[in-house]
Amino acid sequence: MIIGIDLGTTNSLAAFFTKDGPELILNAFGETMTPSVVGVDEDGHVLVGKIAKERLLTHPAYTASVFKRNMGTKKTFTLGDKSFLPEELSAIIIRRLKEDAEVHLKQPVTEAVVSVPAYFSDAQRRATKAAGELAGLKVERIVSEPTCAALAYGLHEKEDYTKFLVFDLGGGTFDVSILEKYKNVMEVRAVAGDNFLGGEDFTQILINHFSMKHDLDLAQLSIQEMAALTKTAEMAKLTLSDNSTANMRFWLDDEELTTSVTSHQYEKYCEPLFSALRHPIKRALGDANLKLSDIDNVLLVGGATKLPLIRSFVGKLLGRFPSSHINQDEVVALGAAVHGALKARNESLTEIVLTDVCPYTLGTEVAIQRPNGIFEPGHYAPIIERNATVPVSRVERFYTLTDNQAKITSAILQGESRKADDNIKLGEVTVPVPPGPAGKESVDIRFTYDINGILEAEVKVISTGVTDRAVIENNPGTLTPAELAEKLAAMQELKIHPREKEEYRYLLAWGERLYEESRGDRRKYLEEILRQYDDMLDAQDERAIRDYSQEFKEILSDFEMEI
């Protein structure tokens, strides 16, 4: 069985394809979205999703979130006495989605299509693929999020010919894609984006506003205090979705600090973020050789696009009301499920043809000859231009630079800068060449970019036929096969909190978080009912736990409304 997975910065989802189309998979809470949060409890058990999210405030040193932004790097997240790479944390999320799918579908799930931001680099895509493998899945495809969304949208689009722009703003990343649909062909014309711009940044704006009002040094706040401030900023952001004013409250050293912000102020504070959103849109349109007037429709994707100020910004910038008739949080997972069905050659989708593009320019470092005859090194020679349709394979020929040169080292670079050092170095290949006059020996450098967005590089010496390939696995942050095997073995040893007990543990974590946010008699009352619930869980009387859990949940809901 193959499923589609939207591995998100804030929330993750899974879906599968049925004869009636793609369908979302419910988790243990009967919900479609699983928070992309991982924690470790006092017994060393790993907590996933909703439970871990509740513990962000109460146990920040034992909980991690927003780790998707660090995929493809060697950054480690320390949770208690355990350390995790971003792909290991992502693997834990995927593993839980896999378990939920197996319960939902009542059969083993062995394969998956996993989505990534269109602007993810080669290293980030490889890290995502590794995360799926660590979770015990065969990752058949790594696909771009906007492409998934467009495919899900395209199934509902009745026009034979249309051009549309996908505006994808998630919790931590931003992508814009230009697509063209003609009958049964969906073609990606261009993509652009920013891997460090998302809904979390719109929350950070309110955190900065609050800290300035009260002259707070954020660097001096404890992890727990910072988590509490982030929560009040997140609540204010959501409040401004439906109200003209939001109040922010934060306790520091037993003093309650408060401030308010209007929707007009918030929009003004967000102007730098809006400027950052404009640039990728302009770039994608330019790469596609299109004007705004050529776009027939605009599709919103990602939870952050539910914010009214984002919808208003997109409408004003693009001159039309954006379309969101498919839930912005769900559309990527639905499209990933369609991708899975295409891979499985589902008979109801045999007529759909989808093309994608390479989001970055890929090339090598060369020296160019100046008018004075001197060669200047450090220049960038593109081989595959950004937004080339994939799969794509391109070759360029390069020559020796000095007399009696015995080898040629070819750097593998990714980026758009004309200077080699300003681009990302993915690796390099060195091949021997017969000594001789400068310019006599040559090599063909071939780059091949596949449907998973992963690069293969090959260097061939023309005179001798000697060929070598790049070892892209040596990217910073990318696991080698040996490391992957080691991490897989370690992953099997992790004690993941049982799925069937999640609701009880979640209620306890929820109550503990409300306790920390409360004061006075309210706190005393919460302490009493939490102790009762804790004792009941220890007694392991399943019927009594089940009966009291509903009452306990209602009490917590009332407390949440009053805070």
Coordinates of C-alpha atoms in Angstrom, one line a residue:
M1 CA 0.0 0.0 0.0
I2 CA 1.3 3.5 -0.9
I3 CA 0.3 6.7 0.8
G4 CA 1.0 10.4 0.3
I5 CA 2.6 12.4 3.1
D6 CA 2.7 16.1 3.6
L7 CA 5.6 16.5 6.0
G8 CA 5.0 20.0 7.2
T9 CA 6.8 22.5 9.5
T10 CA 3.8 23.0 11.8
N11 CA 1.6 20.0 11.0
S12 CA 1.9 16.8 9.0
L13 CA -0.8 14.8 7.2
A14 CA -1.2 11.6 5.3
A15 CA -3.7 10.5 2.6
F16 CA -4.4 7.6 0.3
F17 CA -6.2 7.3 -3.0
T18 CA -9.6 5.6 -3.4
K19 CA -11.9 5.0 -6.4
D20 CA -13.6 8.3 -5.4
G21 CA -10.4 10.3 -5.2
P22 CA -7.9 11.1 -2.5
E23 CA -8.9 10.7 1.1
L24 CA -7.2 12.0 4.3
I25 CA -6.1 9.6 7.1
L26 CA -7.3 10.1 10.7
N27 CA -4.9 9.9 13.6
A28 CA -5.6 8.5 17.0
F29 CA -7.5 11.6 18.0
G30 CA -9.8 11.3 14.9
E31 CA -8.0 14.4 13.4
T32 CA -6.3 14.8 10.0
M33 CA -3.5 17.0 11.2
T34 CA -0.6 15.7 13.4
P35 CA 1.5 18.5 14.9
S36 CA 5.1 18.2 13.7
V37 CA 6.4 18.2 17.3
V38 CA 8.5 15.5 19.1
G39 CA 9.2 15.2 22.8
V40 CA 10.7 12.8 25.3
D41 CA 9.1 12.1 28.7
E42 CA 10.6 11.4 32.1
D43 CA 10.7 7.6 31.3
G44 CA 12.6 8.1 28.0
H45 CA 9.5 7.4 25.9
V46 CA 9.2 9.5 22.7
L47 CA 6.0 11.6 22.4
V48 CA 4.7 12.6 19.0
G49 CA 2.2 15.2 17.8
K50 CA -0.5 16.6 19.9
I51 CA 0.9 15.4 23.2
A52 CA 4.4 16.8 22.5
K53 CA 2.9 20.1 21.3
E54 CA 1.2 20.6 24.7
R55 CA 4.6 20.0 26.4
L56 CA 6.3 22.7 24.4
L57 CA 5.4 25.1 27.2
T58 CA 5.8 22.8 30.2
H59 CA 8.8 20.8 29.1
P60 CA 10.6 23.0 26.4
A61 CA 14.0 21.3 27.0
Y62 CA 12.5 17.9 26.2
T63 CA 10.5 19.0 23.1
A64 CA 11.4 20.1 19.6
S65 CA 9.4 21.8 16.8
V66 CA 10.0 23.6 13.5
F67 CA 12.9 21.2 12.8
K68 CA 11.9 21.0 9.1
R69 CA 13.8 24.3 8.5
N70 CA 17.0 22.5 9.4
M71 CA 16.6 19.5 7.2
G72 CA 19.9 18.7 5.3
T73 CA 22.1 20.2 8.1
K74 CA 24.0 18.6 11.0
K75 CA 22.1 20.7 13.6
T76 CA 21.2 18.5 16.5
F77 CA 18.2 18.9 18.8
T78 CA 18.8 17.8 22.4
L79 CA 15.7 16.4 24.2
G80 CA 16.7 15.4 27.7
D81 CA 19.6 13.0 27.4
K82 CA 18.8 12.2 23.7
S83 CA 20.1 14.0 20.6
F84 CA 18.4 13.9 17.2
L85 CA 19.1 15.2 13.7
P86 CA 16.3 16.9 11.9
E87 CA 15.7 13.9 9.7
E88 CA 15.4 11.6 12.7
L89 CA 12.7 13.9 14.2
S90 CA 11.0 13.9 10.9
A91 CA 11.2 10.1 10.7
I92 CA 9.4 9.9 14.1
I93 CA 6.6 12.0 12.7
I94 CA 6.4 9.9 9.5
R95 CA 6.5 6.7 11.6
R96 CA 3.4 7.9 13.5
L97 CA 1.7 8.8 10.2
K98 CA 2.5 5.3 8.9
E99 CA 1.0 3.7 12.1
D100 CA -2.1 5.8 11.8
A101 CA -2.5 4.8 8.2
E102 CA -2.1 1.1 9.0
V103 CA -4.9 1.4 11.6
H104 CA -7.1 3.4 9.3
L105 CA -6.6 1.2 6.3
K106 CA -6.3 -2.1 8.2
Q107 CA -3.3 -3.2 6.1
P108 CA 0.5 -2.7 6.1
V109 CA 1.8 0.5 4.5
T110 CA 5.2 0.0 2.9
E111 CA 5.6 2.9 0.4
A112 CA 5.1 6.6 0.4
V113 CA 5.3 9.8 -1.7
V114 CA 6.6 12.6 0.5
S115 CA 6.2 16.3 -0.3
V116 CA 8.8 19.0 0.2
P117 CA 8.9 22.7 -0.5
A118 CA 9.6 23.4 -4.2
Y119 CA 12.7 25.4 -3.1
F120 CA 14.3 22.6 -1.1
S121 CA 17.9 21.9 -2.0
D122 CA 19.4 18.6 -3.0
A123 CA 20.6 18.0 0.6
Q124 CA 17.2 18.8 2.0
R125 CA 15.5 16.5 -0.4
R126 CA 17.9 13.7 0.4
A127 CA 17.4 14.2 4.1
T128 CA 13.6 14.0 3.6
K129 CA 14.0 10.7 1.7
A130 CA 16.3 9.4 4.5
A131 CA 13.6 10.4 7.1
G132 CA 11.0 8.2 5.2
E133 CA 13.5 5.3 5.1
L134 CA 14.3 5.7 8.8
A135 CA 10.5 5.4 9.4
G136 CA 10.4 2.1 7.6
L137 CA 9.0 3.2 4.3
K138 CA 10.2 2.9 0.7
V139 CA 10.0 6.5 -0.5
E140 CA 9.0 6.3 -4.1
R141 CA 8.8 10.0 -4.9
I142 CA 10.0 13.2 -3.4
V143 CA 7.6 15.8 -4.9
S144 CA 7.2 19.6 -4.5
E145 CA 4.4 20.8 -2.3
P146 CA 3.0 23.3 -4.8
T147 CA 3.0 20.6 -7.5
C148 CA 1.0 18.3 -5.2
A149 CA -1.5 21.1 -4.5
A150 CA -1.8 21.9 -8.2
L151 CA -2.5 18.3 -9.0
A152 CA -5.2 18.1 -6.3
Y153 CA -6.6 21.4 -7.6
G154 CA -6.4 20.2 -11.2
L155 CA -8.7 17.3 -10.6
H156 CA -11.4 19.8 -9.6
E157 CA -10.6 22.4 -12.4
K158 CA -13.0 21.9 -15.3
E159 CA -11.3 24.3 -17.8
D160 CA -9.3 22.6 -20.6
Y161 CA -6.7 25.3 -20.6
T162 CA -5.7 27.5 -17.7
K163 CA -2.6 29.1 -16.2
F164 CA -2.5 29.5 -12.4
L165 CA -0.2 30.5 -9.7
V166 CA 0.2 28.5 -6.5
F167 CA 1.0 30.6 -3.4
D168 CA 2.2 28.2 -0.8
L169 CA 2.9 29.7 2.6
G170 CA 3.3 27.1 5.4
G171 CA 4.6 27.3 8.9
G172 CA 8.3 27.6 8.0
T173 CA 8.6 27.8 4.2
F174 CA 7.3 29.8 1.2
D175 CA 7.0 28.6 -2.4
V176 CA 5.4 30.1 -5.5
S177 CA 4.8 28.0 -8.6
I178 CA 3.4 28.9 -12.0
L179 CA 1.6 26.0 -13.7
E180 CA -0.2 25.5 -17.0
K181 CA -2.9 23.0 -17.5
Y182 CA -3.9 21.8 -21.0
K183 CA -6.4 19.0 -21.1
N184 CA -4.7 16.1 -19.4
V185 CA -1.3 17.7 -19.1
M186 CA -0.2 19.7 -16.0
E187 CA 3.1 21.5 -16.6
V188 CA 5.1 23.4 -14.0
R189 CA 6.5 26.5 -15.8
A190 CA 8.5 28.0 -12.9
V191 CA 9.1 27.9 -9.2
A192 CA 10.7 30.3 -6.7
G193 CA 10.6 30.6 -2.9
D194 CA 12.3 31.1 0.5
N195 CA 13.0 28.2 2.8
F196 CA 13.2 30.5 5.8
L197 CA 9.9 32.4 5.5
G198 CA 6.6 31.2 6.8
G199 CA 3.8 31.5 9.3
E200 CA 6.2 31.3 12.2
D201 CA 7.8 34.6 11.1
F202 CA 4.4 36.3 11.4
T203 CA 4.2 35.1 15.0
Q204 CA 7.7 36.4 15.6
I205 CA 6.5 39.9 14.5
L206 CA 4.2 39.9 17.5
I207 CA 6.9 38.6 19.8
N208 CA 9.1 41.4 18.8
H209 CA 6.3 43.9 19.2
F210 CA 5.7 42.7 22.8
S211 CA 9.3 42.7 23.7
M212 CA 9.8 46.3 22.5
K213 CA 6.7 47.5 24.5
H214 CA 8.2 46.0 27.7
D215 CA 11.9 46.5 26.9
L216 CA 12.5 42.7 27.2
D217 CA 15.8 41.1 26.1
L218 CA 14.6 37.9 24.5
A219 CA 18.0 36.4 24.8
Q220 CA 17.7 36.6 28.6
L221 CA 14.4 34.7 28.7
S222 CA 14.5 31.0 29.8
I223 CA 13.4 28.3 27.3
Q224 CA 10.1 28.0 29.2
E225 CA 9.5 31.8 29.3
M226 CA 10.2 32.0 25.6
A227 CA 7.7 29.2 24.9
A228 CA 5.0 31.0 26.9
L229 CA 5.6 34.2 25.1
T230 CA 5.5 32.4 21.7
K231 CA 2.2 30.9 22.7
T232 CA 0.6 34.2 23.6
A233 CA 1.8 35.7 20.3
E234 CA 0.4 32.7 18.4
M235 CA -3.0 33.2 20.1
A236 CA -2.9 36.9 19.3
K237 CA -2.2 36.2 15.7
L238 CA -5.2 33.9 15.5
T239 CA -7.4 36.5 17.4
L240 CA -6.5 39.1 14.8
S241 CA -8.0 36.8 12.1
D242 CA -11.5 37.6 13.4
N243 CA -11.1 40.8 15.5
S244 CA -9.6 44.2 15.0
T245 CA -7.7 44.1 18.3
A246 CA -5.8 41.4 20.2
N247 CA -4.5 41.4 23.8
M248 CA -1.2 39.7 24.8
R249 CA -0.5 38.6 28.3
F250 CA 2.7 37.2 29.7
W251 CA 3.9 36.5 33.2
L252 CA 7.5 37.3 34.1
D253 CA 8.9 37.1 37.6
D254 CA 5.3 37.0 39.1
E255 CA 4.4 40.1 37.2
E256 CA 1.7 40.1 34.5
L257 CA 2.8 42.1 31.4
T258 CA 0.2 43.1 28.9
T259 CA -0.1 44.9 25.6
S260 CA -2.6 45.1 22.8
V261 CA -2.1 45.3 19.0
T262 CA -4.6 46.3 16.3
S263 CA -4.9 44.6 13.0
H264 CA -3.8 47.8 11.3
Q265 CA -0.6 47.9 13.4
Y266 CA 0.0 44.3 12.8
E267 CA -0.2 44.7 9.0
K268 CA 2.2 47.6 9.2
Y269 CA 4.7 45.6 11.3
C270 CA 4.5 42.7 8.7
E271 CA 5.5 44.9 5.8
P272 CA 9.1 43.6 5.6
L273 CA 7.6 40.0 5.4
F274 CA 5.3 41.1 2.6
S275 CA 8.3 42.6 0.7
A276 CA 10.0 39.2 1.1
L277 CA 6.9 37.5 -0.3
R278 CA 6.8 39.7 -3.4
H279 CA 10.3 38.9 -4.7
P280 CA 9.7 35.1 -5.4
I281 CA 6.4 35.9 -7.1
K282 CA 8.1 38.4 -9.5
R283 CA 11.0 36.0 -10.1
A284 CA 8.7 33.0 -11.0
L285 CA 6.6 35.1 -13.4
G286 CA 9.8 36.3 -15.0
D287 CA 11.2 32.8 -15.4
A288 CA 7.8 31.7 -16.9
N289 CA 7.8 34.7 -19.3
L290 CA 4.4 35.6 -18.0
K291 CA 2.7 38.8 -16.7
L292 CA 0.1 38.9 -13.9
S293 CA -2.6 39.5 -16.5
D294 CA -1.7 36.1 -18.0
I295 CA -2.7 34.2 -14.8
D296 CA -6.2 32.9 -14.8
N297 CA -6.4 31.8 -11.1
V298 CA -4.4 31.9 -7.9
L299 CA -4.4 28.9 -5.5
L300 CA -3.7 29.4 -1.8
V301 CA -1.9 26.6 0.0
G302 CA -0.5 26.2 3.5
G303 CA -2.1 27.1 6.9
A304 CA -0.6 30.6 7.0
T305 CA -2.7 31.6 4.0
K306 CA -5.8 31.3 6.3
L307 CA -4.7 34.6 7.9
P308 CA -6.9 37.4 6.5
L309 CA -3.9 39.8 6.1
I310 CA -2.2 37.2 3.9
R311 CA -5.3 36.7 1.8
S312 CA -5.7 40.5 1.5
F313 CA -2.0 40.9 0.5
V314 CA -2.3 38.2 -2.2
G315 CA -5.5 39.7 -3.5
K316 CA -4.1 43.2 -3.7
L317 CA -0.8 42.1 -5.2
L318 CA -2.2 39.8 -7.9
G319 CA -5.4 41.8 -8.6
R320 CA -7.9 39.0 -8.0
F321 CA -9.5 36.9 -5.3
P322 CA -7.4 33.8 -4.6
S323 CA -9.1 30.4 -4.7
S324 CA -9.2 28.2 -1.6
H325 CA -12.1 25.9 -2.2
I326 CA -9.8 23.0 -1.1
N327 CA -8.7 23.3 2.5
Q328 CA -5.3 25.0 2.5
D329 CA -4.0 22.7 5.2
E330 CA -5.0 19.5 3.4
V331 CA -4.5 20.1 -0.3
V332 CA -0.8 19.1 -0.4
A333 CA -1.5 15.7 1.3
L334 CA -4.3 15.1 -1.1
G335 CA -2.1 15.8 -4.1
A336 CA 0.6 13.5 -2.7
A337 CA -1.9 10.7 -2.6
V338 CA -2.7 11.4 -6.2
H339 CA 1.0 11.2 -7.0
G340 CA 1.1 7.8 -5.3
A341 CA -1.8 6.6 -7.4
L342 CA -0.1 7.8 -10.5
K343 CA 3.0 5.8 -9.5
A344 CA 0.8 2.8 -8.9
R345 CA -0.8 3.3 -12.3
N346 CA -4.3 3.7 -10.9
E347 CA -6.7 3.2 -13.8
S348 CA -8.7 6.3 -13.0
L349 CA -5.6 8.5 -13.4
T350 CA -3.9 7.0 -16.4
E351 CA -4.7 10.1 -18.5
I352 CA -3.0 12.6 -16.2
V353 CA 0.5 13.8 -17.2
L354 CA 2.5 16.0 -14.8
T355 CA 5.8 17.7 -15.4
D356 CA 8.0 19.4 -12.8
V357 CA 11.1 21.6 -12.8
C358 CA 14.5 22.0 -11.2
P359 CA 14.2 24.9 -8.8
Y360 CA 17.9 25.9 -8.7
T361 CA 20.6 26.4 -11.3
L362 CA 23.3 23.7 -11.1
G363 CA 26.8 24.2 -12.4
T364 CA 30.5 24.2 -11.8
E365 CA 33.4 26.5 -11.1
V366 CA 35.6 27.8 -14.0
A367 CA 38.2 30.4 -14.8
I368 CA 37.6 33.0 -17.4
Q369 CA 40.2 34.9 -19.5
R370 CA 40.4 38.6 -19.0
P371 CA 41.4 41.1 -21.8
N372 CA 45.0 41.1 -20.5
G373 CA 45.2 37.3 -21.1
I374 CA 45.2 36.3 -17.5
F375 CA 42.7 33.7 -16.4
E376 CA 40.6 34.6 -13.3
P377 CA 39.2 31.7 -11.3
G378 CA 36.1 31.6 -9.1
H379 CA 33.4 32.1 -11.8
Y380 CA 30.2 30.1 -12.1
A381 CA 29.3 28.1 -15.2
P382 CA 25.6 27.0 -15.2
I383 CA 25.0 23.5 -16.7
I384 CA 21.3 23.1 -15.8
E385 CA 19.4 26.3 -15.6
R386 CA 16.7 26.8 -12.9
N387 CA 13.2 25.9 -13.9
A388 CA 14.4 23.4 -16.6
T389 CA 11.7 20.6 -16.9
V390 CA 12.7 17.4 -15.2
P391 CA 13.9 14.8 -15.6
V392 CA 16.8 16.6 -17.3
S393 CA 20.3 15.8 -18.3
R394 CA 22.7 18.4 -19.7
V395 CA 26.4 18.2 -20.6
E396 CA 29.1 20.9 -21.1
R397 CA 32.7 20.6 -22.1
F398 CA 35.6 22.2 -20.2
Y399 CA 39.4 22.3 -20.9
T400 CA 42.6 22.2 -19.0
L401 CA 43.9 25.6 -17.8
T402 CA 47.7 25.1 -17.5
D403 CA 50.5 23.3 -19.3
N404 CA 51.1 19.7 -18.0
Q405 CA 48.0 19.8 -15.9
A406 CA 47.6 16.3 -14.4
K407 CA 44.1 16.4 -13.1
I408 CA 40.8 18.3 -13.4
T409 CA 38.7 19.0 -10.3
S410 CA 35.1 19.8 -11.0
A411 CA 33.1 21.5 -8.3
I412 CA 29.4 20.7 -8.1
L413 CA 27.6 24.0 -7.3
Q414 CA 23.9 25.0 -6.7
G415 CA 22.7 28.6 -6.8
E416 CA 22.2 31.7 -8.9
S417 CA 25.3 33.9 -8.1
R418 CA 27.9 34.5 -10.8
K419 CA 30.7 34.0 -8.3
A420 CA 31.3 30.3 -7.4
D421 CA 31.9 30.9 -3.7
D422 CA 28.5 32.6 -3.3
N423 CA 26.7 29.4 -4.3
I424 CA 26.3 26.1 -2.4
K425 CA 28.9 23.5 -2.9
L426 CA 27.4 20.1 -3.1
G427 CA 30.5 18.1 -3.8
E428 CA 33.3 17.7 -6.3
V429 CA 34.9 15.1 -8.7
T430 CA 38.6 14.8 -9.6
V431 CA 39.7 12.9 -12.7
P432 CA 43.3 12.4 -14.0
V433 CA 44.2 13.8 -17.4
P434 CA 47.3 13.2 -19.6
P435 CA 49.8 16.0 -19.2
G436 CA 50.1 18.3 -22.2
P437 CA 49.7 21.9 -23.4
A438 CA 47.0 24.0 -21.8
G439 CA 43.6 23.6 -23.5
K440 CA 44.5 20.3 -25.1
E441 CA 42.7 17.9 -22.7
S442 CA 39.0 18.3 -22.0
V443 CA 36.2 16.8 -19.9
D444 CA 32.5 16.5 -20.4
I445 CA 30.6 17.3 -17.2
R446 CA 27.1 15.9 -17.2
F447 CA 24.4 16.8 -14.6
T448 CA 21.3 14.7 -14.4
Y449 CA 18.4 15.9 -12.2
D450 CA 15.8 13.2 -11.7
I451 CA 12.0 13.2 -10.8
N452 CA 12.8 13.1 -7.1
G453 CA 14.8 16.4 -7.4
I454 CA 18.1 14.6 -6.7
L455 CA 21.3 15.4 -8.7
E456 CA 23.7 13.0 -10.3
A457 CA 27.0 14.3 -11.7
E458 CA 29.4 12.6 -14.1
V459 CA 32.8 13.7 -15.4
K460 CA 34.4 12.0 -18.4
V461 CA 37.9 12.6 -19.8
I462 CA 37.5 12.9 -23.6
S463 CA 40.9 11.5 -24.6
T464 CA 41.0 8.5 -22.3
G465 CA 37.4 7.8 -21.5
V466 CA 38.1 7.8 -17.8
T467 CA 34.8 8.5 -16.0
D468 CA 34.0 9.3 -12.4
R469 CA 30.8 10.3 -10.7
A470 CA 30.1 12.7 -7.8
V471 CA 29.6 11.4 -4.3
I472 CA 26.7 13.8 -3.5
E473 CA 26.2 11.9 -0.2
N474 CA 29.1 13.9 1.2
N475 CA 26.9 17.0 1.3
P476 CA 27.0 18.7 4.7
G477 CA 24.0 17.3 6.6
T478 CA 23.4 14.3 4.4
L479 CA 23.6 10.8 5.9
T480 CA 26.0 8.3 4.3
P481 CA 24.6 4.8 3.7
A482 CA 26.6 3.6 6.7
E483 CA 25.2 6.4 8.9
L484 CA 21.7 5.7 7.6
A485 CA 22.0 2.0 8.6
E486 CA 23.2 3.0 12.0
K487 CA 20.4 5.5 12.5
L488 CA 17.8 3.0 11.3
A489 CA 19.0 0.5 13.9
A490 CA 18.9 3.2 16.6
M491 CA 15.4 4.2 15.5
Q492 CA 14.1 0.7 16.0
E493 CA 15.3 0.9 19.7
L494 CA 13.3 4.0 20.5
K495 CA 10.4 3.6 22.9
I496 CA 7.6 5.4 21.1
H497 CA 4.6 6.2 23.4
P498 CA 1.8 3.7 22.5
R499 CA -0.7 5.2 20.0
E500 CA -3.7 3.7 21.8
K501 CA -2.9 5.5 25.0
E502 CA -2.3 8.9 23.4
E503 CA -5.6 10.5 24.4
Y504 CA -5.1 10.0 28.1
R505 CA -1.5 11.2 27.9
Y506 CA -2.6 14.3 25.9
L507 CA -5.3 15.3 28.5
L508 CA -2.6 15.1 31.2
A509 CA -0.2 17.2 29.2
W510 CA -3.0 19.7 28.4
G511 CA -3.9 20.0 32.1
E512 CA -0.2 20.5 33.1
R513 CA 0.1 23.3 30.6
L514 CA -3.1 25.0 31.9
Y515 CA -1.7 24.7 35.4
E516 CA 1.4 26.6 34.5
E517 CA -0.6 29.3 32.9
S518 CA -3.0 29.7 35.9
R519 CA -2.7 31.5 39.2
G520 CA -4.3 31.4 42.7
D521 CA -7.4 29.3 43.3
R522 CA -7.7 28.2 39.7
R523 CA -4.2 26.7 39.9
K524 CA -5.1 24.9 43.2
Y525 CA -8.2 23.4 41.6
L526 CA -6.2 22.2 38.6
E527 CA -3.6 20.7 40.8
E528 CA -6.3 18.7 42.6
I529 CA -8.0 17.3 39.5
L530 CA -4.7 16.6 37.8
R531 CA -3.6 14.5 40.8
Q532 CA -6.8 12.6 40.7
Y533 CA -6.4 11.9 37.0
D534 CA -2.8 10.9 37.4
D535 CA -3.8 8.5 40.2
M536 CA -6.5 7.0 38.0
L537 CA -4.0 6.4 35.2
D538 CA -1.7 4.7 37.6
A539 CA -4.5 2.4 38.8
Q540 CA -5.0 1.3 35.1
D541 CA -8.8 0.9 35.5
E542 CA -9.6 1.3 31.8
R543 CA -13.3 1.7 32.3
A544 CA -12.9 4.3 35.0
I545 CA -10.3 6.2 33.0
R546 CA -12.5 6.2 29.9
D547 CA -15.5 7.5 31.9
Y548 CA -13.7 10.2 33.7
S549 CA -11.6 11.3 30.7
Q550 CA -14.7 12.9 29.0
E551 CA -15.5 14.9 32.2
F552 CA -11.8 15.9 32.6
K553 CA -11.7 17.0 28.9
E554 CA -14.8 19.3 29.5
I555 CA -13.2 20.8 32.6
L556 CA -10.0 21.6 30.7
S557 CA -12.0 23.1 27.8
D558 CA -13.8 25.4 30.1
F559 CA -10.4 26.5 31.6
E560 CA -9.0 27.1 28.2
M561 CA -11.9 29.4 27.3
E562 CA -11.4 31.5 30.4
I563 CA -7.6 32.1 30.0

